[in-house]
């Protein structure tokens, strides 16, 4: 079963209005415990100022033709929905938020110390929380999540990651929203992530293999796409894989017939207290929301990727992913 609307910060969003979408971005990356204890740090958190700054950046990409962004900031990355609501008040772009946990190996102790097999036992509340975020709303905001997020990094499926994938899969079955799984392309952990999710009964078209685009291994990527998974070509601007390699990989996969399996994004933040902004802007000068619109799409066109193929990756594929099924 599917519906015609998805959840967004401003309320139900008609699928027809999702439009050109950046499917893996962040607005704020925050470390609340640090802010509580060292509030005088230079990266001082000033909500209204940061909300206006984020809205300005989002308004810029709206002018460049982007209609929707998916903010994949979940527990572990400092999700703060009241702050996102302040951003949404100053921009017309659609913002879809998400739920889940970002960790590479161990669950945060709040979850890890409870539940079956843990030292203190008791009920495991992950599914309860994730389902509530999707069906009722997050905290007291009433803003519902439209995507699930988890990670399988180089450490693979540890005991805690197995618990997380089980909870995310259970939530996916109950709610129908899609999953983005962060993966490590060097370790090719997308393969392992999919093996686990498929064992848990998740359909491949409900899964985006996040950071697949860090890889230039066309065979690895083709094998994932052949299974019906979505490839997240979603770190444009992060120079650990060069612009040339990222663009060439997308163009090559288009030629191989995988246009209908790719989505493009940056994994960028407007404000992220976990990185040094000066260092980042020097080492990764194109790591921002506008890079795809300004640089990547024109370069793909120059390399023979057609306008309709670009529309497939920017509009149709995100819509098919976000549609609740
Ligand atoms: Zn991310």
XYZ file of C-alpha atoms and ligand atoms in Angstrom:
326
model
C 0.000 0.000 0.000
C 1.241 3.500 -0.703
C -0.005 6.980 0.045
C 0.132 10.220 -1.929
C 1.853 12.224 0.770
C 5.023 11.955 2.819
C 5.934 13.619 6.116
C 7.845 16.904 6.063
C 8.680 19.512 8.689
C 5.780 21.708 7.527
C 3.378 18.753 7.496
C 2.183 16.302 4.821
C 3.907 16.877 1.487
C 2.223 15.783 -1.740
C 4.477 13.356 -3.631
C 3.863 15.386 -6.781
C 5.532 18.366 -5.058
C 8.654 16.565 -3.824
C 10.486 17.654 -6.997
C 14.267 17.807 -7.293
C 15.623 16.277 -4.081
C 18.923 16.034 -2.241
C 18.331 12.756 -0.438
C 21.245 12.763 2.021
C 22.046 16.075 3.707
C 22.196 17.470 7.232
C 21.286 20.894 8.571
C 22.836 20.913 12.052
C 25.387 18.488 13.499
C 25.433 19.152 17.236
C 27.134 17.801 20.347
C 24.715 18.877 23.097
C 26.840 17.535 25.966
C 29.767 19.659 24.774
C 27.531 22.742 24.490
C 26.214 22.217 28.027
C 29.700 22.051 29.497
C 31.886 24.336 27.382
C 29.382 26.941 26.130
C 32.119 29.513 25.415
C 33.686 27.531 22.553
C 34.113 29.515 19.327
C 31.584 27.332 17.562
C 29.050 28.593 20.125
C 25.547 27.486 19.338
C 23.277 30.432 18.633
C 20.024 28.958 17.362
C 18.435 31.982 15.715
C 21.645 33.011 13.980
C 22.359 29.468 12.776
C 18.750 28.979 11.657
C 18.870 32.114 9.502
C 22.225 31.070 8.062
C 20.893 27.592 7.192
C 17.722 29.028 5.660
C 19.827 31.351 3.498
C 21.818 28.397 2.180
C 18.646 26.421 1.519
C 17.008 29.389 -0.211
C 20.038 29.570 -2.476
C 19.607 25.963 -3.664
C 15.857 26.488 -3.979
C 16.705 29.234 -6.496
C 18.996 26.712 -8.235
C 16.061 24.317 -8.646
C 16.163 22.060 -5.565
C 12.729 21.549 -3.982
C 13.353 19.101 -1.129
C 16.168 17.982 1.152
C 16.235 14.939 3.406
C 18.007 15.674 6.691
C 19.520 12.384 7.862
C 20.567 13.729 11.265
C 19.487 11.085 13.777
C 20.404 10.124 17.342
C 24.189 10.215 17.602
C 24.457 13.257 15.304
C 22.613 15.737 17.517
C 19.108 15.726 16.026
C 17.145 18.750 17.297
C 13.792 19.152 15.559
C 12.775 22.454 17.240
C 15.927 23.927 15.629
C 14.922 22.510 12.223
C 11.471 24.051 12.656
C 13.158 27.447 13.113
C 14.989 26.890 9.807
C 11.783 25.812 8.054
C 10.124 29.070 9.162
C 12.593 30.988 6.959
C 12.690 28.837 3.797
C 10.234 27.443 1.244
C 12.312 24.343 0.588
C 10.736 21.107 1.825
C 12.642 19.429 4.651
C 12.132 15.738 5.405
C 13.621 14.553 8.701
C 14.577 11.066 9.787
C 14.871 8.690 12.707
C 17.301 5.982 13.724
C 20.748 5.832 15.295
C 24.129 6.714 13.868
C 26.845 4.465 15.230
C 29.546 2.287 13.673
C 29.889 -0.326 16.418
C 28.206 0.235 19.818
C 24.745 1.572 20.602
C 24.588 4.701 22.779
C 24.459 3.433 26.411
C 20.859 4.627 26.772
C 19.914 1.828 24.374
C 22.913 -0.467 24.716
C 22.576 -0.982 28.493
C 18.958 -2.068 28.104
C 17.280 -4.778 26.099
C 17.857 -8.474 25.572
C 21.434 -9.614 26.128
C 22.518 -6.313 27.735
C 24.010 -6.067 31.223
C 20.897 -4.584 32.855
C 18.233 -6.199 30.646
C 14.706 -4.897 30.363
C 12.721 -3.938 27.289
C 14.422 -2.684 24.120
C 12.785 0.641 23.283
C 14.297 1.384 19.876
C 11.343 0.169 17.800
C 8.883 1.974 20.074
C 10.792 5.265 19.666
C 11.384 4.934 15.908
C 7.746 4.031 15.184
C 6.530 6.915 17.341
C 8.783 9.343 15.446
C 7.277 8.182 12.143
C 3.629 7.815 13.094
C 3.048 10.455 15.815
C 5.938 12.884 15.660
C 9.293 13.629 17.261
C 9.385 14.919 20.828
C 6.621 17.455 21.323
C 6.929 18.950 17.814
C 4.452 16.765 15.950
C 7.015 16.645 13.100
C 7.064 13.125 11.689
C 10.122 11.348 10.270
C 10.119 10.212 6.632
C 13.229 8.050 6.547
C 15.144 5.581 8.737
C 18.890 5.723 9.180
C 21.463 3.235 10.464
C 25.072 2.375 9.683
C 27.205 -0.602 8.756
C 30.779 0.664 8.647
C 34.131 -1.132 8.393
C 33.523 -2.851 11.773
C 30.697 -4.794 10.106
C 27.705 -6.277 11.911
C 28.722 -6.128 15.576
C 26.288 -7.363 18.250
C 24.927 -3.826 18.718
C 24.721 -3.093 14.969
C 22.759 -6.326 14.600
C 20.330 -5.059 17.267
C 20.029 -1.722 15.467
C 19.408 -3.304 12.046
C 16.788 -5.583 13.592
C 14.981 -2.584 15.150
C 15.220 -0.512 11.950
C 13.890 -3.419 9.851
C 11.015 -4.019 12.253
C 10.161 -0.294 12.068
C 10.382 -0.393 8.268
C 7.896 -3.272 8.154
C 5.486 -1.463 10.463
C 5.646 1.964 8.814
C 6.729 1.500 5.179
C 9.294 4.334 5.236
C 12.635 3.736 3.466
C 16.027 3.097 5.083
C 19.345 4.793 4.365
C 22.247 2.736 5.617
C 25.604 4.492 5.951
C 28.275 2.215 4.505
C 32.061 2.221 4.114
C 32.836 1.888 0.429
C 36.463 0.960 0.963
C 35.393 -2.002 3.106
C 32.511 -2.552 0.637
C 30.219 -2.878 3.656
C 27.155 -2.266 1.460
C 27.233 -5.967 0.601
C 27.198 -6.989 4.274
C 24.546 -4.401 5.140
C 22.273 -5.729 2.429
C 22.850 -9.357 3.437
C 21.659 -8.492 6.965
C 18.697 -6.350 5.880
C 17.506 -8.918 3.344
C 17.705 -11.657 6.004
C 15.430 -9.393 8.084
C 12.912 -9.316 5.226
C 13.487 -5.757 3.951
C 12.816 -5.253 0.216
C 15.790 -3.909 -1.783
C 13.878 -0.920 -3.155
C 13.386 0.260 0.465
C 17.138 0.592 0.996
C 19.571 3.325 -0.039
C 23.210 2.220 0.221
C 24.617 5.471 1.615
C 28.058 6.621 0.449
C 28.151 4.048 -2.365
C 29.487 6.921 -4.461
C 32.740 6.978 -2.470
C 33.612 3.874 -4.510
C 34.836 3.842 -8.101
C 34.522 0.042 -8.287
C 31.887 -0.347 -10.995
C 31.521 -4.080 -10.356
C 30.796 -3.572 -6.631
C 28.283 -0.842 -7.460
C 26.661 -2.803 -10.297
C 26.209 -5.842 -8.070
C 24.360 -3.726 -5.472
C 22.215 -2.075 -8.153
C 21.443 -5.451 -9.780
C 19.882 -6.553 -6.497
C 17.465 -3.625 -6.756
C 19.139 -1.438 -4.113
C 19.515 2.331 -4.456
C 23.039 3.681 -4.794
C 23.653 6.818 -2.728
C 26.094 8.877 -4.820
C 25.825 11.207 -1.910
C 29.122 12.784 -0.907
C 29.789 15.164 -3.787
C 32.303 17.722 -2.549
C 34.084 15.466 -0.047
C 37.526 15.148 -1.580
C 38.375 11.724 -0.143
C 37.010 10.698 -3.558
C 37.769 13.353 -6.175
C 35.227 15.313 -8.219
C 36.603 13.600 -11.336
C 36.157 10.112 -9.860
C 32.679 10.809 -8.495
C 31.392 12.288 -11.767
C 33.055 9.629 -13.939
C 31.513 6.863 -11.813
C 27.979 8.273 -12.132
C 28.419 8.774 -15.895
C 29.765 5.221 -16.310
C 26.857 3.742 -14.327
C 24.396 5.726 -16.478
C 26.010 4.184 -19.579
C 25.692 0.734 -17.981
C 21.957 1.299 -17.552
C 21.823 2.133 -13.826
C 20.315 5.641 -14.058
C 17.178 4.322 -12.367
C 19.158 3.152 -9.343
C 21.158 6.276 -8.372
C 20.496 9.339 -6.212
C 22.823 12.342 -5.891
C 23.584 14.339 -2.746
C 26.381 15.981 -0.715
C 26.084 14.783 2.921
C 26.752 18.466 3.714
C 25.878 20.469 6.832
C 25.012 24.121 7.287
C 26.602 23.994 10.769
C 28.501 21.034 12.172
C 30.316 21.429 15.479
C 32.254 18.196 14.873
C 34.441 19.657 12.146
C 36.675 22.696 11.969
C 35.071 25.000 9.381
C 38.367 26.602 8.317
C 40.114 23.275 7.763
C 37.084 21.837 5.944
C 36.611 24.792 3.607
C 40.291 24.561 2.613
C 40.440 20.792 2.096
C 36.910 20.398 0.701
C 36.002 23.736 -0.941
C 32.977 22.300 -2.776
C 31.484 20.562 0.253
C 28.186 22.510 0.377
C 24.550 22.201 -0.720
C 24.992 24.006 -4.086
C 27.815 21.918 -5.569
C 25.586 19.441 -7.437
C 23.419 22.152 -9.010
C 26.351 24.379 -9.911
C 29.116 21.938 -10.881
C 28.068 18.276 -10.934
C 24.988 18.382 -13.163
C 26.633 20.596 -15.842
C 29.660 18.242 -15.872
C 27.428 15.161 -16.194
C 25.684 16.819 -19.169
C 29.052 17.521 -20.778
C 29.816 13.821 -20.451
C 26.663 12.782 -22.300
C 24.213 12.228 -19.427
C 20.896 13.537 -20.794
C 18.484 15.964 -19.169
C 15.956 13.197 -18.740
C 18.529 10.946 -17.046
C 19.339 13.793 -14.655
C 15.618 14.229 -13.928
C 15.418 10.506 -13.181
C 18.217 10.756 -10.597
C 17.162 14.096 -9.085
C 13.344 13.849 -9.168
C 11.907 10.422 -9.981
C 14.255 8.196 -7.984
C 13.956 10.238 -4.753
C 10.176 10.267 -5.141
C 10.100 6.487 -5.557
C 12.327 6.077 -2.491
C 10.377 8.478 -0.259
C 6.938 7.131 -1.185
C 5.640 5.197 1.811
C 5.126 1.568 0.803
Zn 25.231 11.779 6.464
